Amino acid sequence: MDIDTIRAFVTVAELKSLSAAAFRMNHLQSNMTAKIKKIETHYEKQLFIRSSKGMELTHEGERLYAHYKKLLTLWEEAEQEMQQQDPKLRLGTMQSVIGSELTAAFTDLYDKYPRLSVTLKTGTTEEMEKALMSGSIDLAYTIGTSSKTEQLHFKKIGTEELVLIGKKAKSGVSLQHFLQGETMLVSSKECLCTAILLQLYSDLGLPAAPLTEVAVLETLFQFAALGMGIALLSKRIVRQFGLTDFVELPTEHRYVDKYLVTRQGYQLSPLERQFIEASHFL
Protein backbone atom coordinates (compact mmCIF):
# COMPACT_ATOMS: atom_id res chain seq x y z
CA MET A 1 0.00 0.00 0.00
CA ASP A 2 1.57 3.33 -1.07
CA ILE A 3 1.95 6.21 1.38
CA ASP A 4 -0.41 8.52 -0.55
CA THR A 5 -3.25 5.98 -0.24
CA ILE A 6 -2.54 5.56 3.47
CA ARG A 7 -2.59 9.34 3.90
CA ALA A 8 -5.89 9.52 2.02
CA PHE A 9 -7.48 6.99 4.38
CA VAL A 10 -6.22 8.83 7.48
CA THR A 11 -7.35 12.22 6.12
CA VAL A 12 -10.87 11.01 5.33
CA ALA A 13 -11.08 9.33 8.76
CA GLU A 14 -10.08 12.55 10.55
CA LEU A 15 -12.15 14.99 8.50
CA LYS A 16 -15.11 12.59 8.12
CA SER A 17 -15.57 13.92 4.61
CA LEU A 18 -14.35 12.82 1.17
CA SER A 19 -14.69 16.33 -0.27
CA ALA A 20 -12.80 17.98 2.62
CA ALA A 21 -10.07 15.33 2.42
CA ALA A 22 -9.79 15.79 -1.36
CA PHE A 23 -9.45 19.55 -0.87
CA ARG A 24 -6.79 19.05 1.82
CA MET A 25 -4.74 16.70 -0.37
CA ASN A 26 -5.38 18.63 -3.60
CA HIS A 27 -6.96 15.53 -5.19
CA LEU A 28 -10.13 15.00 -7.16
CA GLN A 29 -12.90 13.56 -5.02
CA SER A 30 -13.14 10.63 -7.43
CA ASN A 31 -9.47 9.86 -6.76
CA MET A 32 -10.10 9.86 -3.02
CA THR A 33 -13.06 7.53 -3.46
CA ALA A 34 -10.90 5.18 -5.54
CA LYS A 35 -8.19 5.12 -2.88
CA ILE A 36 -10.65 4.22 -0.13
CA LYS A 37 -12.17 1.53 -2.36
CA LYS A 38 -8.68 0.15 -3.04
CA ILE A 39 -8.02 -0.27 0.71
CA GLU A 40 -11.43 -1.84 1.36
CA THR A 41 -10.87 -4.27 -1.51
CA HIS A 42 -7.38 -5.11 -0.26
CA TYR A 43 -8.62 -5.99 3.22
CA GLU A 44 -12.01 -7.25 2.03
CA LYS A 45 -13.72 -5.20 4.75
CA GLN A 46 -16.03 -2.19 4.90
CA LEU A 47 -14.07 0.57 6.58
CA PHE A 48 -16.49 3.51 6.35
CA ILE A 49 -20.23 4.05 6.62
CA ARG A 50 -22.05 7.21 5.59
CA SER A 51 -24.16 8.86 8.29
CA SER A 52 -25.61 12.24 9.15
CA LYS A 53 -22.24 13.00 10.77
CA GLY A 54 -20.31 12.25 7.59
CA MET A 55 -17.92 9.41 6.81
CA GLU A 56 -17.82 7.33 10.00
CA LEU A 57 -15.28 4.57 10.60
CA THR A 58 -16.57 1.05 11.16
CA HIS A 59 -15.03 -1.03 13.94
CA GLU A 60 -12.56 -2.49 11.43
CA GLY A 61 -11.90 1.00 10.10
CA GLU A 62 -11.01 2.26 13.59
CA ARG A 63 -8.53 -0.59 13.99
CA LEU A 64 -6.91 0.18 10.65
CA TYR A 65 -6.84 3.93 11.38
CA ALA A 66 -4.82 3.34 14.56
CA HIS A 67 -2.23 1.33 12.59
CA TYR A 68 -2.13 3.67 9.59
CA LYS A 69 -1.78 6.74 11.80
CA LYS A 70 1.29 5.18 13.43
CA LEU A 71 2.75 4.29 10.02
CA LEU A 72 2.11 7.81 8.71
CA THR A 73 3.66 9.40 11.78
CA LEU A 74 6.79 7.24 11.45
CA TRP A 75 7.02 8.03 7.75
CA GLU A 76 6.71 11.79 8.38
CA GLU A 77 9.37 11.60 11.10
CA ALA A 78 11.71 9.82 8.69
CA GLU A 79 11.06 12.39 5.97
CA GLN A 80 11.72 15.24 8.36
CA GLU A 81 14.86 13.55 9.67
CA MET A 82 16.17 13.19 6.12
CA GLN A 83 15.09 16.77 5.34
CA GLN A 84 12.95 15.63 2.43
CA GLN A 85 9.78 17.06 3.91
CA ASP A 86 9.36 20.32 5.76
CA PRO A 87 7.75 19.87 9.20
CA LYS A 88 4.33 21.50 9.38
CA LEU A 89 2.27 22.87 12.24
CA ARG A 90 -1.29 24.10 11.66
CA LEU A 91 -3.05 25.60 14.63
CA GLY A 92 -5.44 28.29 15.70
CA THR A 93 -6.01 30.36 18.79
CA MET A 94 -7.84 33.37 20.08
CA GLN A 95 -5.73 36.52 19.87
CA SER A 96 -6.22 37.10 23.59
CA VAL A 97 -4.50 33.76 24.26
CA ILE A 98 -1.32 34.63 22.38
CA GLY A 99 1.36 35.51 24.88
CA SER A 100 5.00 34.90 25.72
CA GLU A 101 4.33 31.16 26.16
CA LEU A 102 3.39 30.65 22.51
CA THR A 103 6.17 32.92 21.28
CA ALA A 104 8.71 30.90 23.28
CA ALA A 105 7.26 27.65 21.90
CA PHE A 106 7.63 28.85 18.31
CA THR A 107 11.18 29.99 19.01
CA ASP A 108 12.04 26.57 20.45
CA LEU A 109 10.61 24.71 17.44
CA TYR A 110 12.26 26.97 14.86
CA ASP A 111 15.60 26.36 16.59
CA LYS A 112 15.06 22.59 16.21
CA TYR A 113 13.44 22.71 12.77
CA PRO A 114 14.72 25.67 10.71
CA ARG A 115 12.47 24.61 7.79
CA LEU A 116 9.37 24.53 9.97
CA SER A 117 6.19 25.68 8.22
CA VAL A 118 3.56 27.22 10.54
CA THR A 119 -0.04 28.02 9.72
CA LEU A 120 -1.46 30.15 12.55
CA LYS A 121 -5.06 31.32 12.45
CA THR A 122 -6.55 33.67 15.03
CA GLY A 123 -10.17 34.46 15.69
CA THR A 124 -13.09 33.73 17.96
CA THR A 125 -13.73 30.35 19.55
CA GLU A 126 -16.47 29.71 16.99
CA GLU A 127 -14.12 30.55 14.11
CA MET A 128 -11.49 28.16 15.48
CA GLU A 129 -14.06 25.35 15.72
CA LYS A 130 -15.16 25.92 12.12
CA ALA A 131 -11.53 25.92 10.93
CA LEU A 132 -10.96 22.58 12.65
CA MET A 133 -14.05 21.01 11.09
CA SER A 134 -13.10 22.29 7.63
CA GLY A 135 -9.60 20.82 8.02
CA SER A 136 -7.71 24.11 7.58
CA ILE A 137 -6.09 23.65 11.02
CA ASP A 138 -5.44 20.56 13.15
CA LEU A 139 -5.52 21.86 16.72
CA ALA A 140 -6.67 24.98 18.52
CA TYR A 141 -6.35 26.64 21.89
CA THR A 142 -9.66 28.18 22.93
CA ILE A 143 -11.19 29.82 25.96
CA GLY A 144 -14.68 28.44 26.35
CA THR A 145 -16.62 26.67 23.61
CA SER A 146 -19.30 27.89 21.23
CA SER A 147 -20.87 24.44 20.84
CA LYS A 148 -20.05 20.92 22.01
CA THR A 149 -20.26 19.45 18.52
CA GLU A 150 -19.64 15.72 18.23
CA GLN A 151 -17.19 16.37 15.39
CA LEU A 152 -14.68 17.92 17.80
CA HIS A 153 -12.83 16.70 20.86
CA PHE A 154 -12.52 19.22 23.71
CA LYS A 155 -9.79 18.52 26.24
CA LYS A 156 -10.08 20.82 29.24
CA ILE A 157 -6.60 22.01 30.15
CA GLY A 158 -7.30 24.47 32.94
CA THR A 159 -9.08 27.71 33.69
CA GLU A 160 -8.39 31.31 32.82
CA GLU A 161 -9.11 34.22 35.17
CA LEU A 162 -10.61 37.29 33.53
CA VAL A 163 -10.19 40.89 34.68
CA LEU A 164 -11.32 44.31 33.46
CA ILE A 165 -8.86 46.99 32.36
CA GLY A 166 -9.41 50.68 31.74
CA LYS A 167 -8.25 54.12 32.83
CA LYS A 168 -10.53 54.07 35.91
CA ALA A 169 -9.09 50.75 37.13
CA LYS A 170 -7.75 51.89 40.49
CA SER A 171 -7.73 50.17 43.84
CA GLY A 172 -11.11 50.24 45.56
CA VAL A 173 -13.19 51.30 42.54
CA SER A 174 -16.57 49.59 42.46
CA LEU A 175 -17.48 47.44 39.49
CA GLN A 176 -20.65 49.43 38.78
CA HIS A 177 -18.77 52.74 38.80
CA PHE A 178 -16.06 51.27 36.57
CA LEU A 179 -18.55 50.12 33.92
CA GLN A 180 -20.91 53.11 34.03
CA GLY A 181 -20.78 55.19 30.86
CA GLU A 182 -17.95 53.24 29.26
CA THR A 183 -17.49 51.80 25.78
CA MET A 184 -16.71 48.10 25.52
CA LEU A 185 -13.45 47.41 23.67
CA VAL A 186 -13.57 43.88 22.24
CA SER A 187 -11.61 41.86 19.70
CA SER A 188 -14.86 40.71 18.07
CA LYS A 189 -18.59 41.02 18.59
CA GLU A 190 -18.79 37.22 18.59
CA CYS A 191 -16.04 36.53 21.12
CA LEU A 192 -16.71 34.97 24.52
CA CYS A 193 -15.53 38.07 26.39
CA THR A 194 -18.19 40.16 24.64
CA ALA A 195 -20.92 37.76 25.79
CA ILE A 196 -19.60 37.85 29.36
CA LEU A 197 -19.49 41.66 29.37
CA LEU A 198 -23.04 41.93 28.07
CA GLN A 199 -24.24 39.53 30.76
CA LEU A 200 -22.36 41.53 33.37
CA TYR A 201 -24.08 44.76 32.34
CA SER A 202 -27.43 42.97 32.43
CA ASP A 203 -26.82 41.48 35.89
CA LEU A 204 -25.90 44.90 37.27
CA GLY A 205 -28.98 46.51 35.73
CA LEU A 206 -26.86 48.79 33.53
CA PRO A 207 -27.85 49.75 29.97
CA ALA A 208 -25.86 47.90 27.29
CA ALA A 209 -22.66 49.81 26.55
CA PRO A 210 -21.61 50.87 23.05
CA LEU A 211 -19.13 48.48 21.50
CA THR A 212 -15.91 49.04 19.55
CA GLU A 213 -14.07 46.19 17.84
CA VAL A 214 -10.28 46.38 18.12
CA ALA A 215 -8.57 43.58 16.23
CA VAL A 216 -5.00 44.20 17.45
CA LEU A 217 -4.37 43.32 21.09
CA GLU A 218 -1.69 45.97 21.62
CA THR A 219 -4.03 48.65 20.26
CA LEU A 220 -6.80 47.45 22.58
CA PHE A 221 -4.50 47.95 25.58
CA GLN A 222 -3.53 51.42 24.32
CA PHE A 223 -7.16 52.47 23.85
CA ALA A 224 -8.06 51.24 27.35
CA ALA A 225 -5.10 53.15 28.87
CA LEU A 226 -6.19 56.33 27.09
CA GLY A 227 -9.68 56.09 28.58
CA MET A 228 -11.41 55.19 25.32
CA GLY A 229 -13.20 52.27 26.94
CA ILE A 230 -12.88 49.14 29.04
CA ALA A 231 -11.84 45.61 28.06
CA LEU A 232 -12.22 42.14 29.52
CA LEU A 233 -9.07 40.04 29.19
CA SER A 234 -7.09 37.20 30.72
CA LYS A 235 -5.27 38.28 33.88
CA ARG A 236 -2.26 36.33 32.59
CA ILE A 237 -2.08 38.43 29.42
CA VAL A 238 -2.77 41.66 31.34
CA ARG A 239 0.21 40.98 33.59
CA GLN A 240 2.40 40.15 30.61
CA PHE A 241 1.65 43.65 29.33
CA GLY A 242 2.86 45.04 32.67
CA LEU A 243 -0.50 46.24 34.00
CA THR A 244 -1.00 46.10 37.74
CA ASP A 245 -4.27 48.05 37.92
CA PHE A 246 -7.34 46.07 36.97
CA VAL A 247 -10.83 45.33 38.30
CA GLU A 248 -11.81 41.82 39.34
CA LEU A 249 -15.14 40.28 38.38
CA PRO A 250 -17.74 38.55 40.55
CA THR A 251 -16.91 34.86 40.99
CA GLU A 252 -19.67 33.68 38.64
CA HIS A 253 -18.10 35.62 35.74
CA ARG A 254 -14.44 35.52 36.70
CA TYR A 255 -13.30 32.08 35.49
CA VAL A 256 -13.63 30.39 32.10
CA ASP A 257 -12.40 26.97 31.03
CA LYS A 258 -9.70 26.70 28.41
CA TYR A 259 -9.42 23.82 25.97
CA LEU A 260 -7.16 22.07 23.54
CA VAL A 261 -9.48 21.24 20.64
CA THR A 262 -8.98 18.72 17.84
CA ARG A 263 -11.23 16.77 15.53
CA GLN A 264 -12.70 13.62 17.00
CA GLY A 265 -10.27 10.72 16.63
CA TYR A 266 -7.38 12.97 15.61
CA GLN A 267 -4.01 11.79 16.96
CA LEU A 268 -1.41 14.43 17.68
CA SER A 269 1.84 14.20 15.75
CA PRO A 270 5.19 14.20 17.62
CA LEU A 271 5.74 17.78 16.41
CA GLU A 272 2.37 18.89 17.77
CA ARG A 273 3.10 17.22 21.11
CA GLN A 274 6.43 19.06 21.28
CA PHE A 275 4.69 22.35 20.62
CA ILE A 276 2.06 21.75 23.30
CA GLU A 277 4.72 20.87 25.85
CA ALA A 278 6.86 23.87 24.91
CA SER A 279 3.96 26.34 24.99
CA HIS A 280 3.18 25.61 28.68
CA PHE A 281 -0.45 26.43 27.85
CA LEU A 282 -1.37 23.24 29.68
XYZ file of C-alpha atoms in Angstrom:
282
model
C 0.000 0.000 0.000
C 1.566 3.333 -1.071
C 1.953 6.206 1.379
C -0.410 8.518 -0.554
C -3.246 5.984 -0.240
C -2.538 5.561 3.467
C -2.585 9.341 3.901
C -5.893 9.520 2.022
C -7.481 6.988 4.377
C -6.219 8.828 7.481
C -7.346 12.216 6.125
C -10.872 11.006 5.332
C -11.079 9.333 8.759
C -10.078 12.547 10.546
C -12.153 14.992 8.498
C -15.110 12.594 8.117
C -15.572 13.925 4.605
C -14.347 12.821 1.174
C -14.690 16.328 -0.271
C -12.801 17.983 2.618
C -10.070 15.326 2.420
C -9.789 15.787 -1.357
C -9.445 19.553 -0.871
C -6.787 19.048 1.822
C -4.737 16.699 -0.367
C -5.375 18.629 -3.601
C -6.960 15.531 -5.192
C -10.131 15.004 -7.165
C -12.903 13.559 -5.016
C -13.138 10.633 -7.429
C -9.467 9.861 -6.760
C -10.100 9.860 -3.023
C -13.059 7.528 -3.462
C -10.904 5.184 -5.544
C -8.185 5.120 -2.876
C -10.655 4.223 -0.130
C -12.175 1.534 -2.361
C -8.682 0.150 -3.039
C -8.023 -0.265 0.706
C -11.426 -1.836 1.364
C -10.871 -4.270 -1.513
C -7.381 -5.108 -0.261
C -8.617 -5.987 3.222
C -12.009 -7.254 2.032
C -13.718 -5.199 4.750
C -16.030 -2.191 4.899
C -14.073 0.567 6.583
C -16.494 3.514 6.349
C -20.229 4.052 6.624
C -22.053 7.206 5.591
C -24.165 8.858 8.289
C -25.609 12.244 9.149
C -22.243 12.997 10.775
C -20.305 12.250 7.589
C -17.922 9.407 6.813
C -17.819 7.332 10.005
C -15.284 4.566 10.601
C -16.568 1.054 11.156
C -15.028 -1.035 13.942
C -12.559 -2.491 11.432
C -11.896 0.997 10.103
C -11.011 2.257 13.595
C -8.525 -0.593 13.990
C -6.909 0.180 10.654
C -6.841 3.928 11.380
C -4.824 3.336 14.556
C -2.227 1.331 12.592
C -2.129 3.666 9.587
C -1.775 6.739 11.805
C 1.290 5.177 13.429
C 2.746 4.292 10.016
C 2.109 7.806 8.708
C 3.660 9.397 11.779
C 6.786 7.244 11.453
C 7.021 8.035 7.750
C 6.713 11.790 8.383
C 9.374 11.601 11.102
C 11.713 9.821 8.690
C 11.055 12.388 5.965
C 11.721 15.237 8.355
C 14.859 13.554 9.672
C 16.172 13.189 6.117
C 15.086 16.774 5.336
C 12.955 15.633 2.434
C 9.783 17.061 3.907
C 9.362 20.324 5.760
C 7.750 19.870 9.199
C 4.332 21.499 9.381
C 2.274 22.868 12.243
C -1.289 24.102 11.656
C -3.049 25.602 14.631
C -5.442 28.286 15.701
C -6.006 30.363 18.792
C -7.836 33.374 20.081
C -5.728 36.521 19.865
C -6.224 37.102 23.592
C -4.501 33.764 24.264
C -1.324 34.634 22.378
C 1.357 35.508 24.880
C 4.998 34.896 25.718
C 4.329 31.156 26.160
C 3.390 30.649 22.511
C 6.172 32.918 21.278
C 8.707 30.903 23.280
C 7.258 27.651 21.904
C 7.627 28.853 18.308
C 11.181 29.987 19.008
C 12.039 26.573 20.447
C 10.611 24.710 17.440
C 12.256 26.968 14.860
C 15.602 26.356 16.593
C 15.061 22.595 16.214
C 13.440 22.705 12.768
C 14.716 25.668 10.709
C 12.470 24.612 7.793
C 9.368 24.530 9.969
C 6.193 25.684 8.220
C 3.559 27.221 10.543
C -0.041 28.024 9.722
C -1.463 30.154 12.550
C -5.058 31.320 12.450
C -6.549 33.670 15.031
C -10.166 34.463 15.689
C -13.090 33.726 17.961
C -13.727 30.350 19.551
C -16.473 29.715 16.989
C -14.122 30.548 14.111
C -11.488 28.156 15.484
C -14.057 25.352 15.721
C -15.158 25.924 12.119
C -11.527 25.923 10.931
C -10.958 22.582 12.647
C -14.051 21.006 11.094
C -13.096 22.292 7.630
C -9.604 20.821 8.018
C -7.709 24.107 7.584
C -6.089 23.649 11.017
C -5.441 20.563 13.148
C -5.522 21.858 16.718
C -6.668 24.979 18.518
C -6.351 26.639 21.887
C -9.663 28.180 22.935
C -11.194 29.822 25.959
C -14.678 28.443 26.346
C -16.623 26.672 23.607
C -19.303 27.889 21.227
C -20.869 24.441 20.835
C -20.050 20.924 22.011
C -20.257 19.449 18.520
C -19.641 15.720 18.228
C -17.193 16.371 15.393
C -14.683 17.920 17.795
C -12.835 16.695 20.856
C -12.516 19.218 23.712
C -9.793 18.520 26.243
C -10.075 20.815 29.244
C -6.596 22.012 30.147
C -7.298 24.471 32.936
C -9.080 27.711 33.687
C -8.389 31.311 32.820
C -9.114 34.217 35.173
C -10.612 37.290 33.533
C -10.192 40.894 34.683
C -11.318 44.308 33.465
C -8.864 46.986 32.364
C -9.408 50.685 31.742
C -8.252 54.117 32.826
C -10.535 54.066 35.913
C -9.091 50.749 37.133
C -7.754 51.888 40.488
C -7.725 50.172 43.844
C -11.113 50.236 45.559
C -13.186 51.300 42.543
C -16.574 49.594 42.463
C -17.477 47.442 39.493
C -20.648 49.427 38.785
C -18.771 52.737 38.803
C -16.063 51.274 36.570
C -18.548 50.115 33.919
C -20.905 53.106 34.032
C -20.785 55.194 30.865
C -17.946 53.244 29.264
C -17.491 51.803 25.778
C -16.706 48.100 25.519
C -13.452 47.412 23.675
C -13.569 43.883 22.242
C -11.610 41.862 19.704
C -14.856 40.714 18.071
C -18.590 41.025 18.593
C -18.789 37.219 18.592
C -16.036 36.534 21.124
C -16.714 34.970 24.524
C -15.532 38.075 26.391
C -18.190 40.161 24.638
C -20.919 37.763 25.787
C -19.601 37.851 29.356
C -19.493 41.662 29.375
C -23.042 41.928 28.067
C -24.239 39.529 30.759
C -22.358 41.531 33.374
C -24.084 44.763 32.345
C -27.428 42.965 32.430
C -26.817 41.477 35.889
C -25.904 44.901 37.269
C -28.981 46.510 35.726
C -26.863 48.792 33.530
C -27.845 49.752 29.973
C -25.862 47.902 27.291
C -22.663 49.806 26.545
C -21.615 50.873 23.052
C -19.132 48.475 21.500
C -15.912 49.038 19.550
C -14.071 46.191 17.837
C -10.280 46.381 18.116
C -8.572 43.578 16.231
C -5.003 44.204 17.448
C -4.374 43.320 21.091
C -1.688 45.970 21.619
C -4.034 48.646 20.265
C -6.796 47.446 22.580
C -4.501 47.947 25.576
C -3.534 51.423 24.325
C -7.160 52.467 23.850
C -8.060 51.243 27.345
C -5.103 53.145 28.865
C -6.185 56.330 27.086
C -9.678 56.087 28.584
C -11.405 55.194 25.316
C -13.196 52.266 26.942
C -12.880 49.136 29.044
C -11.840 45.608 28.064
C -12.220 42.136 29.516
C -9.069 40.042 29.193
C -7.091 37.198 30.720
C -5.268 38.279 33.880
C -2.255 36.328 32.594
C -2.079 38.434 29.422
C -2.766 41.662 31.336
C 0.206 40.983 33.590
C 2.401 40.149 30.612
C 1.645 43.654 29.329
C 2.855 45.045 32.667
C -0.499 46.244 33.997
C -0.998 46.103 37.740
C -4.272 48.053 37.922
C -7.342 46.065 36.968
C -10.827 45.328 38.295
C -11.813 41.817 39.336
C -15.143 40.280 38.376
C -17.741 38.546 40.546
C -16.908 34.862 40.988
C -19.669 33.680 38.644
C -18.099 35.617 35.743
C -14.439 35.521 36.696
C -13.303 32.084 35.486
C -13.632 30.389 32.099
C -12.403 26.971 31.026
C -9.701 26.695 28.412
C -9.417 23.820 25.972
C -7.156 22.074 23.537
C -9.483 21.240 20.640
C -8.983 18.719 17.836
C -11.232 16.772 15.527
C -12.701 13.615 17.004
C -10.270 10.717 16.625
C -7.376 12.971 15.611
C -4.013 11.788 16.958
C -1.413 14.434 17.679
C 1.843 14.201 15.746
C 5.185 14.203 17.616
C 5.742 17.782 16.414
C 2.368 18.892 17.773
C 3.103 17.224 21.107
C 6.431 19.057 21.279
C 4.690 22.353 20.619
C 2.055 21.752 23.304
C 4.715 20.875 25.853
C 6.860 23.866 24.908
C 3.962 26.343 24.995
C 3.180 25.615 28.683
C -0.446 26.432 27.847
C -1.374 23.238 29.684
